[in-house]
mmCIF file of C-alpha atoms and ligand atoms in Angstrom:
data_model
loop_
_atom_site.group_PDB
_atom_site.id
_atom_site.type_symbol
_atom_site.label_atom_id
_atom_site.label_comp_id
_atom_site.label_asym_id
_atom_site.label_seq_id
_atom_site.Cartn_x
_atom_site.Cartn_y
_atom_site.Cartn_z
ATOM 1 C CA MET L 365 -56.624 8.531 -47.114
ATOM 2 C CA PRO L 366 -56.867 6.749 -43.813
ATOM 3 C CA GLU L 367 -56.512 3.616 -45.639
ATOM 4 C CA ARG L 368 -52.732 5.312 -45.773
ATOM 5 C CA ILE L 369 -52.305 5.105 -41.855
ATOM 6 C CA ASP L 370 -53.545 1.906 -41.366
ATOM 7 C CA GLN L 371 -51.234 0.600 -43.990
ATOM 8 C CA LEU L 372 -48.392 2.174 -42.202
ATOM 9 C CA ARG L 373 -49.150 1.049 -39.083
ATOM 10 C CA THR L 374 -49.141 -2.810 -40.314
ATOM 11 C CA GLU L 375 -46.040 -2.360 -42.109
ATOM 12 C CA ALA L 376 -44.096 -0.402 -38.880
ATOM 13 C CA GLU L 377 -45.598 -3.434 -36.999
ATOM 14 C CA ALA L 378 -44.213 -5.842 -38.719
ATOM 15 C CA ASP L 379 -40.992 -3.760 -39.307
ATOM 16 C CA LEU L 380 -40.286 -3.779 -35.564
ATOM 17 C CA ALA L 381 -41.288 -6.987 -34.965
ATOM 18 C CA ALA L 382 -38.396 -8.300 -36.770
ATOM 19 C CA VAL L 383 -36.106 -5.589 -34.966
ATOM 20 C CA THR L 384 -33.763 -7.849 -33.134
ATOM 21 C CA ASP L 385 -30.376 -5.811 -32.626
ATOM 22 C CA ALA L 386 -29.170 -2.318 -32.549
ATOM 23 C CA GLY L 387 -28.473 -1.833 -36.348
ATOM 24 C CA SER L 388 -31.625 -2.669 -37.128
ATOM 25 C CA LEU L 389 -33.847 -0.716 -34.602
ATOM 26 C CA GLU L 390 -31.834 2.403 -35.654
ATOM 27 C CA GLN L 391 -32.643 1.785 -39.397
ATOM 28 C CA PHE L 392 -36.490 1.234 -38.300
ATOM 29 C CA ARG L 393 -35.596 4.837 -36.649
ATOM 30 C CA ILE L 394 -34.672 6.028 -40.080
ATOM 31 C CA LYS L 395 -37.858 4.294 -41.773
ATOM 32 C CA TYR L 396 -40.007 5.838 -39.753
ATOM 33 C CA LEU L 397 -39.346 8.769 -37.596
ATOM 34 C CA GLY L 398 -36.373 10.228 -39.274
ATOM 35 C CA SER L 399 -36.331 13.438 -40.405
ATOM 36 C CA LYS L 400 -37.149 12.331 -43.791
ATOM 37 C CA GLY L 401 -39.127 9.402 -42.895
ATOM 38 C CA ALA L 402 -42.731 7.308 -43.534
ATOM 39 C CA LEU L 403 -43.902 9.860 -40.905
ATOM 40 C CA LYS L 404 -42.773 12.947 -42.094
ATOM 41 C CA THR L 405 -44.055 12.273 -45.913
ATOM 42 C CA LEU L 406 -48.012 11.082 -44.323
ATOM 43 C CA MET L 407 -47.912 14.528 -42.318
ATOM 44 C CA ALA L 408 -46.524 16.708 -45.227
ATOM 45 C CA ALA L 409 -49.511 14.533 -47.250
ATOM 46 C CA LEU L 410 -51.868 16.261 -45.040
ATOM 47 C CA LYS L 411 -52.084 19.472 -47.166
ATOM 48 C CA GLU L 412 -54.019 17.056 -50.044
ATOM 49 C CA VAL L 413 -56.333 15.656 -47.848
ATOM 50 C CA PRO L 414 -59.883 17.523 -48.647
ATOM 51 C CA LYS L 415 -60.862 20.164 -46.434
ATOM 52 C CA GLU L 416 -63.542 18.302 -44.366
ATOM 53 C CA GLN L 417 -61.383 14.715 -44.070
ATOM 54 C CA LYS L 418 -58.248 17.305 -42.534
ATOM 55 C CA ALA L 419 -59.193 17.133 -38.857
ATOM 56 C CA ALA L 420 -59.459 13.538 -38.714
ATOM 57 C CA PHE L 421 -56.622 12.658 -40.635
ATOM 58 C CA GLY L 422 -54.463 14.524 -38.375
ATOM 59 C CA GLN L 423 -55.661 12.916 -35.685
ATOM 60 C CA GLY L 424 -54.864 9.698 -36.903
ATOM 61 C CA ALA L 425 -51.467 10.441 -38.184
ATOM 62 C CA ASN L 426 -50.556 12.159 -34.470
ATOM 63 C CA ALA L 427 -51.889 8.907 -32.969
ATOM 64 C CA LEU L 428 -50.171 6.913 -35.398
ATOM 65 C CA LYS L 429 -46.675 9.188 -34.742
ATOM 66 C CA GLN L 430 -47.430 8.332 -31.218
ATOM 67 C CA SER L 431 -47.982 4.589 -30.785
ATOM 68 C CA ILE L 432 -44.824 4.552 -33.220
ATOM 69 C CA GLN L 433 -42.247 6.269 -31.361
ATOM 70 C CA GLN L 434 -44.003 4.365 -28.115
ATOM 71 C CA ALA L 435 -43.177 0.906 -29.515
ATOM 72 C CA PHE L 436 -39.633 2.086 -30.666
ATOM 73 C CA ASP L 437 -39.006 3.703 -27.063
ATOM 74 C CA ASP L 438 -39.793 -0.020 -25.696
ATOM 75 C CA LYS L 439 -38.655 -1.745 -27.842
ATOM 76 C CA ARG L 440 -34.727 0.345 -27.418
ATOM 77 C CA ALA L 441 -35.690 0.098 -23.452
ATOM 78 C CA SER L 442 -36.083 -4.287 -23.864
ATOM 79 C CA LEU L 443 -32.226 -4.461 -26.445
ATOM 80 C CA ASP L 444 -30.579 -2.188 -23.884
ATOM 81 C CA GLY L 445 -32.222 -4.049 -20.421
ATOM 82 C CA GLY L 446 -31.820 -2.644 -16.783
ATOM 83 C CA GLY L 447 -30.093 0.698 -15.977
ATOM 84 C CA ALA L 448 -28.911 1.750 -19.615
ATOM 85 C CA ALA L 449 -32.304 1.676 -20.790
ATOM 86 C CA ALA L 450 -33.097 4.190 -18.388
ATOM 87 C CA SER L 451 -30.648 6.786 -19.298
ATOM 88 C CA ALA L 452 -31.367 5.965 -22.720
ATOM 89 C CA ALA L 453 -34.500 7.126 -23.080
ATOM 90 C CA SER L 454 -33.718 10.117 -21.101
ATOM 91 C CA GLY L 455 -31.606 10.599 -23.892
ATOM 92 C CA THR L 456 -28.146 11.142 -21.750
ATOM 93 C CA SER L 457 -26.439 8.094 -22.585
ATOM 94 C CA PRO L 458 -24.469 7.045 -25.854
ATOM 95 C CA GLN L 459 -26.961 4.189 -26.010
ATOM 96 C CA SER L 460 -29.393 6.101 -27.042
ATOM 97 C CA LYS L 461 -28.116 7.148 -30.615
ATOM 98 C CA GLY L 462 -28.825 3.193 -31.386
ATOM 99 C CA THR L 463 -25.626 2.768 -31.562
ATOM 100 C CA THR L 464 -23.795 0.404 -28.663
ATOM 101 C CA ASN L 465 -25.345 -1.774 -26.505
ATOM 102 C CA LEU L 466 -24.909 -2.683 -22.758
ATOM 103 C CA ASP L 467 -24.869 -6.338 -21.984
ATOM 104 C CA ILE L 468 -24.647 -6.618 -18.597
ATOM 105 C CA THR L 469 -24.703 -10.266 -18.684
ATOM 106 C CA GLU L 470 -20.935 -9.873 -20.557
ATOM 107 C CA PRO L 471 -18.275 -10.881 -17.769
ATOM 108 C CA GLY L 472 -16.876 -7.684 -16.196
ATOM 109 C CA LEU L 473 -13.314 -6.545 -15.397
ATOM 110 C CA PRO L 474 -11.799 -7.782 -11.969
ATOM 111 C CA PRO L 475 -11.005 -4.730 -10.114
ATOM 112 C CA ARG L 476 -7.513 -4.261 -8.947
ATOM 113 C CA LEU L 477 -6.767 -3.905 -5.744
ATOM 114 C CA GLY L 478 -4.086 -2.605 -3.636
ATOM 115 C CA ARG L 479 -2.113 -3.988 -0.935
ATOM 116 C CA THR L 480 0.132 -3.014 1.492
ATOM 117 C CA HIS L 481 3.759 -3.500 0.652
ATOM 118 C CA ILE L 482 6.011 -6.633 2.229
ATOM 119 C CA ILE L 483 7.847 -3.980 4.369
ATOM 120 C CA THR L 484 4.919 -2.000 5.980
ATOM 121 C CA GLN L 485 2.981 -5.855 6.312
ATOM 122 C CA THR L 486 6.169 -6.378 8.474
ATOM 123 C CA ILE L 487 5.991 -3.108 10.431
ATOM 124 C CA ASP L 488 2.754 -3.704 11.444
ATOM 125 C CA GLU L 489 3.631 -7.105 12.257
ATOM 126 C CA LEU L 490 6.581 -5.823 14.925
ATOM 127 C CA ILE L 491 4.469 -2.843 15.964
ATOM 128 C CA ASP L 492 1.712 -5.884 17.120
ATOM 129 C CA VAL L 493 4.154 -8.323 18.372
ATOM 130 C CA PHE L 494 6.148 -5.882 20.678
ATOM 131 C CA GLY L 495 2.769 -4.138 21.476
ATOM 132 C CA ARG L 496 1.424 -7.387 23.033
ATOM 133 C CA MET L 497 4.422 -6.467 25.386
ATOM 134 C CA GLY L 498 3.924 -3.304 26.739
ATOM 135 C CA PHE L 499 6.471 -1.236 23.837
ATOM 136 C CA ASP L 500 5.027 2.191 22.918
ATOM 137 C CA VAL L 501 5.914 3.128 19.261
ATOM 138 C CA ALA L 502 7.963 6.158 19.483
ATOM 139 C CA THR L 503 9.477 8.188 16.028
ATOM 140 C CA GLY L 504 11.957 10.321 14.839
ATOM 141 C CA PRO L 505 13.645 12.642 11.793
ATOM 142 C CA GLU L 506 15.065 10.804 9.133
ATOM 143 C CA VAL L 507 18.120 13.895 8.796
ATOM 144 C CA GLU L 508 19.526 13.963 11.961
ATOM 145 C CA ASP L 509 21.918 15.434 13.807
ATOM 146 C CA GLU L 510 25.523 14.857 14.935
ATOM 147 C CA HIS L 511 24.465 14.670 18.436
ATOM 148 C CA HIS L 512 21.809 11.910 18.037
ATOM 149 C CA ASN L 513 23.095 9.941 15.577
ATOM 150 C CA PHE L 514 26.699 9.711 17.383
ATOM 151 C CA VAL L 515 27.382 11.621 20.327
ATOM 152 C CA ALA L 516 24.809 11.111 22.774
ATOM 153 C CA LEU L 517 25.090 7.135 21.623
ATOM 154 C CA ASN L 518 28.627 7.130 22.980
ATOM 155 C CA ILE L 519 30.197 7.299 19.688
ATOM 156 C CA PRO L 520 33.617 9.339 19.641
ATOM 157 C CA SER L 521 34.298 12.016 16.717
ATOM 158 C CA ASP L 522 37.636 9.427 15.696
ATOM 159 C CA HIS L 523 34.784 6.455 15.468
ATOM 160 C CA PRO L 524 35.316 4.871 12.241
ATOM 161 C CA ALA L 525 31.260 5.055 12.008
ATOM 162 C CA ARG L 526 31.357 8.504 11.635
ATOM 163 C CA ASP L 527 33.530 8.130 8.141
ATOM 164 C CA PRO L 528 32.110 10.105 5.456
ATOM 165 C CA HIS L 529 32.310 7.368 3.060
ATOM 166 C CA ASP L 530 29.938 5.204 5.397
ATOM 167 C CA ASN L 531 27.325 8.603 5.796
ATOM 168 C CA PHE L 532 25.207 10.511 4.020
ATOM 169 C CA TYR L 533 26.337 13.820 5.138
ATOM 170 C CA VAL L 534 24.091 16.397 3.891
ATOM 171 C CA LYS L 535 25.048 20.255 3.277
ATOM 172 C CA GLY L 536 24.117 23.086 5.335
ATOM 173 C CA GLY L 537 23.650 23.968 8.415
ATOM 174 C CA LYS L 538 25.961 25.747 10.790
ATOM 175 C CA GLN L 539 29.422 24.782 11.614
ATOM 176 C CA GLY L 540 30.065 22.018 13.902
ATOM 177 C CA ASP L 541 26.053 21.498 13.163
ATOM 178 C CA LEU L 542 26.433 18.575 11.166
ATOM 179 C CA HIS L 543 23.174 16.831 9.566
ATOM 180 C CA LEU L 544 23.250 13.499 7.586
ATOM 181 C CA LEU L 545 20.613 10.849 6.811
ATOM 182 C CA ARG L 546 20.680 8.735 10.071
ATOM 183 C CA SER L 547 22.548 5.408 9.843
ATOM 184 C CA GLN L 548 20.864 4.079 12.529
ATOM 185 C CA THR L 549 16.863 4.362 14.907
ATOM 186 C CA SER L 550 19.449 4.404 17.851
ATOM 187 C CA THR L 551 18.973 8.182 17.484
ATOM 188 C CA ILE L 552 15.254 7.549 18.302
ATOM 189 C CA GLN L 553 17.174 6.049 21.946
ATOM 190 C CA ILE L 554 18.114 9.154 22.522
ATOM 191 C CA ARG L 555 15.090 11.214 21.583
ATOM 192 C CA VAL L 556 12.770 9.042 23.262
ATOM 193 C CA MET L 557 15.195 9.858 26.743
ATOM 194 C CA GLU L 558 15.708 13.375 26.314
ATOM 195 C CA LYS L 559 11.863 14.172 26.578
ATOM 196 C CA THR L 560 10.363 11.396 29.053
ATOM 197 C CA LYS L 561 11.609 10.452 32.468
ATOM 198 C CA PRO L 562 12.001 6.414 32.910
ATOM 199 C CA PRO L 563 10.679 4.158 32.830
ATOM 200 C CA VAL L 564 10.534 3.895 29.080
ATOM 201 C CA ARG L 565 9.570 1.152 26.704
ATOM 202 C CA VAL L 566 9.381 1.811 23.296
ATOM 203 C CA VAL L 567 9.870 0.277 19.381
ATOM 204 C CA ALA L 568 10.990 2.714 17.015
ATOM 205 C CA MET L 569 10.682 1.417 13.008
ATOM 206 C CA GLY L 570 12.210 3.178 10.703
ATOM 207 C CA ARG L 571 14.625 4.071 7.100
ATOM 208 C CA VAL L 572 17.953 4.737 7.563
ATOM 209 C CA TYR L 573 20.625 5.086 5.169
ATOM 210 C CA ARG L 574 24.020 3.976 4.491
ATOM 211 C CA PRO L 575 26.166 4.380 1.147
ATOM 212 C CA ASP L 576 26.967 0.850 0.700
ATOM 213 C CA GLU L 577 26.873 -0.556 -2.884
ATOM 214 C CA ILE L 578 23.806 -2.279 -4.101
ATOM 215 C CA ASP L 579 23.585 -6.283 -3.983
ATOM 216 C CA ALA L 580 21.623 -9.086 -2.981
ATOM 217 C CA THR L 581 21.575 -7.881 0.737
ATOM 218 C CA HIS L 582 22.796 -4.388 0.598
ATOM 219 C CA MET L 583 20.590 -1.276 -0.271
ATOM 220 C CA PRO L 584 21.838 2.693 0.796
ATOM 221 C CA MET L 585 18.551 2.747 2.418
ATOM 222 C CA PHE L 586 16.613 0.010 4.244
ATOM 223 C CA HIS L 587 14.810 -0.674 7.515
ATOM 224 C CA GLN L 588 15.460 -1.412 10.915
ATOM 225 C CA VAL L 589 13.284 -1.500 14.270
ATOM 226 C CA GLU L 590 14.467 -0.382 17.375
ATOM 227 C CA GLY L 591 13.749 -1.376 20.996
ATOM 228 C CA LEU L 592 14.350 0.216 24.609
ATOM 229 C CA TYR L 593 13.598 -0.760 27.750
ATOM 230 C CA VAL L 594 14.277 1.172 30.916
ATOM 231 C CA ASP L 595 13.836 0.843 34.672
ATOM 232 C CA ARG L 596 15.463 -0.388 37.270
ATOM 233 C CA ASN L 597 16.773 -3.768 38.026
ATOM 234 C CA VAL L 598 16.896 -4.628 34.266
ATOM 235 C CA SER L 599 19.046 -7.698 33.362
ATOM 236 C CA MET L 600 19.835 -9.258 29.994
ATOM 237 C CA ALA L 601 17.688 -11.979 31.085
ATOM 238 C CA ASP L 602 14.768 -9.152 30.600
ATOM 239 C CA LEU L 603 16.472 -8.705 27.490
ATOM 240 C CA LYS L 604 16.559 -12.255 26.024
ATOM 241 C CA THR L 605 13.334 -13.191 27.985
ATOM 242 C CA THR L 606 12.114 -10.338 25.382
ATOM 243 C CA LEU L 607 13.819 -11.412 22.329
ATOM 244 C CA ILE L 608 12.345 -15.140 22.671
ATOM 245 C CA GLN L 609 9.267 -14.046 22.687
ATOM 246 C CA PHE L 610 9.844 -11.544 19.567
ATOM 247 C CA ALA L 611 11.106 -14.587 17.745
ATOM 248 C CA HIS L 612 8.655 -17.536 18.772
ATOM 249 C CA ALA L 613 5.788 -14.665 17.808
ATOM 250 C CA MET L 614 7.582 -13.703 14.209
ATOM 251 C CA PHE L 615 8.715 -17.334 13.274
ATOM 252 C CA GLY L 616 6.663 -20.197 14.973
ATOM 253 C CA PRO L 617 7.075 -21.713 18.773
ATOM 254 C CA GLU L 618 10.170 -24.027 17.431
ATOM 255 C CA ALA L 619 12.246 -20.638 16.532
ATOM 256 C CA ASP L 620 15.416 -20.300 19.225
ATOM 257 C CA VAL L 621 17.444 -17.326 19.851
ATOM 258 C CA ARG L 622 20.963 -17.229 20.512
ATOM 259 C CA LEU L 623 23.424 -14.050 21.675
ATOM 260 C CA ARG L 624 27.185 -13.902 20.488
ATOM 261 C CA PRO L 625 29.233 -11.786 22.340
ATOM 262 C CA SER L 626 30.126 -8.297 20.202
ATOM 263 C CA PHE L 627 30.832 -4.643 20.279
ATOM 264 C CA PHE L 628 28.929 -1.298 20.242
ATOM 265 C CA PRO L 629 29.528 1.640 21.964
ATOM 266 C CA PHE L 630 26.486 2.665 23.204
ATOM 267 C CA THR L 631 25.421 -0.996 24.684
ATOM 268 C CA GLU L 632 27.714 -2.822 27.478
ATOM 269 C CA PRO L 633 27.525 -5.905 27.033
ATOM 270 C CA SER L 634 26.677 -5.998 23.230
ATOM 271 C CA ALA L 635 25.537 -9.234 21.568
ATOM 272 C CA GLU L 636 24.660 -10.311 17.870
ATOM 273 C CA LEU L 637 21.466 -11.647 17.757
ATOM 274 C CA GLU L 638 20.624 -14.888 16.062
ATOM 275 C CA VAL L 639 17.623 -16.398 15.842
ATOM 276 C CA LYS L 640 17.473 -20.383 14.687
ATOM 277 C CA ILE L 641 14.396 -20.645 12.310
ATOM 278 C CA ASP L 642 13.315 -23.633 9.826
ATOM 279 C CA LEU L 643 14.234 -21.435 6.337
ATOM 280 C CA HIS L 644 11.136 -21.552 4.454
ATOM 281 C CA GLY L 645 9.300 -24.548 5.744
ATOM 282 C CA THR L 646 11.566 -26.676 4.183
ATOM 283 C CA GLY L 647 12.618 -28.838 7.786
ATOM 284 C CA ASP L 648 16.615 -26.652 7.267
ATOM 285 C CA TRP L 649 17.086 -24.889 10.515
ATOM 286 C CA GLN L 650 19.653 -22.356 10.651
ATOM 287 C CA TRP L 651 21.140 -19.534 12.786
ATOM 288 C CA MET L 652 20.434 -16.331 10.810
ATOM 289 C CA GLU L 653 21.745 -13.272 12.396
ATOM 290 C CA ILE L 654 19.058 -10.579 12.619
ATOM 291 C CA GLY L 655 20.463 -7.624 14.546
ATOM 292 C CA GLY L 656 22.024 -6.196 17.278
ATOM 293 C CA CYS L 657 21.471 -5.545 21.303
ATOM 294 C CA GLY L 658 22.870 -5.313 24.615
ATOM 295 C CA MET L 659 22.511 -3.395 28.276
ATOM 296 C CA VAL L 660 22.200 0.501 27.912
ATOM 297 C CA ASP L 661 25.577 1.465 28.381
ATOM 298 C CA PRO L 662 25.886 4.454 31.633
ATOM 299 C CA ALA L 663 27.527 6.791 29.028
ATOM 300 C CA VAL L 664 24.080 7.162 26.762
ATOM 301 C CA PHE L 665 22.140 7.558 30.504
ATOM 302 C CA GLU L 666 24.216 10.288 31.605
ATOM 303 C CA ALA L 667 24.585 12.094 27.830
ATOM 304 C CA VAL L 668 20.115 12.373 28.361
ATOM 305 C CA GLY L 669 20.555 13.416 31.790
ATOM 306 C CA TYR L 670 19.038 9.803 33.407
ATOM 307 C CA ASP L 671 20.906 8.557 37.177
ATOM 308 C CA PRO L 672 23.302 5.343 35.087
ATOM 309 C CA GLU L 673 23.424 4.402 39.563
ATOM 310 C CA GLU L 674 19.296 4.259 39.434
ATOM 311 C CA TRP L 675 18.940 3.142 35.757
ATOM 312 C CA THR L 676 19.474 0.521 33.564
ATOM 313 C CA GLY L 677 18.129 -0.886 30.646
ATOM 314 C CA PHE L 678 18.638 -3.246 27.439
ATOM 315 C CA ALA L 679 18.574 -2.135 23.748
ATOM 316 C CA PHE L 680 18.472 -3.972 20.770
ATOM 317 C CA GLY L 681 18.627 -2.726 16.820
ATOM 318 C CA LEU L 682 16.991 -5.565 13.865
ATOM 319 C CA GLY L 683 17.105 -5.175 10.132
ATOM 320 C CA ILE L 684 13.617 -5.229 8.855
ATOM 321 C CA GLU L 685 14.277 -5.811 5.490
ATOM 322 C CA ARG L 686 16.378 -8.988 6.843
ATOM 323 C CA LEU L 687 13.874 -10.063 8.947
ATOM 324 C CA ALA L 688 11.270 -9.775 5.901
ATOM 325 C CA MET L 689 13.227 -11.589 3.439
ATOM 326 C CA ARG L 690 14.068 -14.818 6.201
ATOM 327 C CA LYS L 691 10.173 -14.854 7.065
ATOM 328 C CA TYR L 692 8.903 -15.033 3.199
ATOM 329 C CA GLY L 693 11.910 -16.456 2.027
ATOM 330 C CA ILE L 694 12.481 -13.505 -0.449
ATOM 331 C CA GLY L 695 16.152 -14.011 -2.023
ATOM 332 C CA ASP L 696 16.722 -10.651 -3.133
ATOM 333 C CA ILE L 697 16.641 -7.365 -1.065
ATOM 334 C CA ARG L 698 16.175 -5.411 -4.282
ATOM 335 C CA TRP L 699 13.247 -7.270 -5.336
ATOM 336 C CA LEU L 700 11.434 -5.486 -2.555
ATOM 337 C CA TYR L 701 12.230 -2.166 -3.812
ATOM 338 C CA GLU L 702 11.543 -3.060 -7.751
ATOM 339 C CA ASN L 703 7.881 -2.544 -7.252
ATOM 340 C CA ASP L 704 7.013 -5.389 -9.971
ATOM 341 C CA VAL L 705 3.431 -6.139 -8.944
ATOM 342 C CA ARG L 706 3.607 -9.558 -10.149
ATOM 343 C CA PHE L 707 6.524 -9.863 -6.999
ATOM 344 C CA LEU L 708 4.899 -7.622 -4.060
ATOM 345 C CA ARG L 709 1.398 -9.173 -5.026
ATOM 346 C CA GLN L 710 2.408 -12.621 -3.926
ATOM 347 C CA PHE L 711 2.315 -10.857 -0.007
HETATM 348 N N1 DAH M 1480 22.461 0.761 15.542
HETATM 349 C C1 DAH M 1480 23.222 -0.556 15.391
HETATM 350 C C2 DAH M 1480 23.575 -1.356 14.161
HETATM 351 O O1 DAH M 1480 22.618 0.096 13.525
HETATM 352 C C3 DAH M 1480 22.295 -1.705 15.699
HETATM 353 C C4 DAH M 1480 21.967 -2.196 17.361
HETATM 354 C C5 DAH M 1480 22.423 -2.594 18.212
HETATM 355 C C6 DAH M 1480 21.171 -1.106 18.021
HETATM 356 C C7 DAH M 1480 22.641 -2.856 19.580
HETATM 357 C C8 DAH M 1480 20.663 -1.241 19.447
HETATM 358 C C9 DAH M 1480 21.919 -1.821 20.656
HETATM 359 O O2 DAH M 1480 19.928 -0.681 20.067
HETATM 360 O O3 DAH M 1480 21.763 -1.724 21.754
HETATM 361 O O4 DAH M 1480 24.126 -1.542 13.922
#
C-alpha cells in the first residue's frame, strides 16, 4: 500500500511540472485535489488497508495531500504573479478559480485626464493678468433686475437695448420689478459701487444672455469680462495704459491697441477697443474689435451715490469668447459649446 502513495506522488510531481497555464493547472487540480480526484480515491482506500497498517497509511496519505496542495498553491502563485497571487491564495479573487490570469506586463489603458475648458482657461488668465495690475475679482447674479441691468447704467426706458426682442425677460416678480437674464456684465459695476466706497478697482467675468441667432460668431449665451476703476483724477490715459498692458500680456509684446470713438449710455466719452494682433502667428497683423470702454458717466456715479465732482473712473467690457477665439485661432464659436473632446483637448 505505501507504494501506492509513492506512485501517486511521482505521478503528481510529473503532472505539475508539465503545467504551464491556468487551463492545465485546473486540470491538475481536478485530477488530484477535486471531489472525485486521486486523493479522494486514496483516502477511500483506507478502508481496505489492514488494521495494523491503517495509521501509517493514513499519515502518509495526509502528508501527500498536503504536499500536493502546497505544490499546487505555489504553482498557481507563480503563474498569477505578484498581487493577484496573494488575493488568489486567500480565495478572494476570480483568479482563485484558476480561469484567468493577470499579466502585469501587458500594456495598460492610459487614464483619460480631464482638462479645463478653453473659456475657463481664458478667464483664469484674465484674472491673473488684471490681478497683477491690482484688480480684485467681483461677481454678480445672472438673473438681474432692470435697475442694475439698465436704469443705474443710464439706459432710459425707451432705449432700444431694453427691447424684449434683445433680452431674455423672465416671468414672475412683482409689477414694476421686471427681471431678465443679464445682457451685460456692466451690471456688476453697479453692484460693486453700491456696496463699496471708492476707490474701486475690480474685474468681473461671467455669462451674459442675448437672443441672437446662432452662427459662427453668435451664441445666445456668451461671456464678458468687465473692468471698473474709480479713483480721483483717473483719465483716459490710465484707461489706455491698462488696455495696452492687458493686450501685451494676452497677445504678446508686439500687440497694439487703439480706441475708436463710440457711444455707450454709461460712459462719456466712449470708445470701441481694437487690438492689433498677429492672426494665428502667421505674420498677418490685423485690427480686431474686442469690446467697449470709456470714462464712467457722471450719471452712473450719481445712481450709486458717488460724488461725480470728486470721483472719476474708467470701465471696459470685453467678449471672452472673442478673446479666446482670436488668441487660439478658433474659427467658430459653436465649437466652444459642442463639448466634442477631440476639439477641446487641443487646448
Ligand atoms: N456692456 C457693453 C456691452 O455689452 C460693453 C461695455 C462698453 C462695457 C463700455 C463697459 C464700457 O464697461 O465702459 O456691449
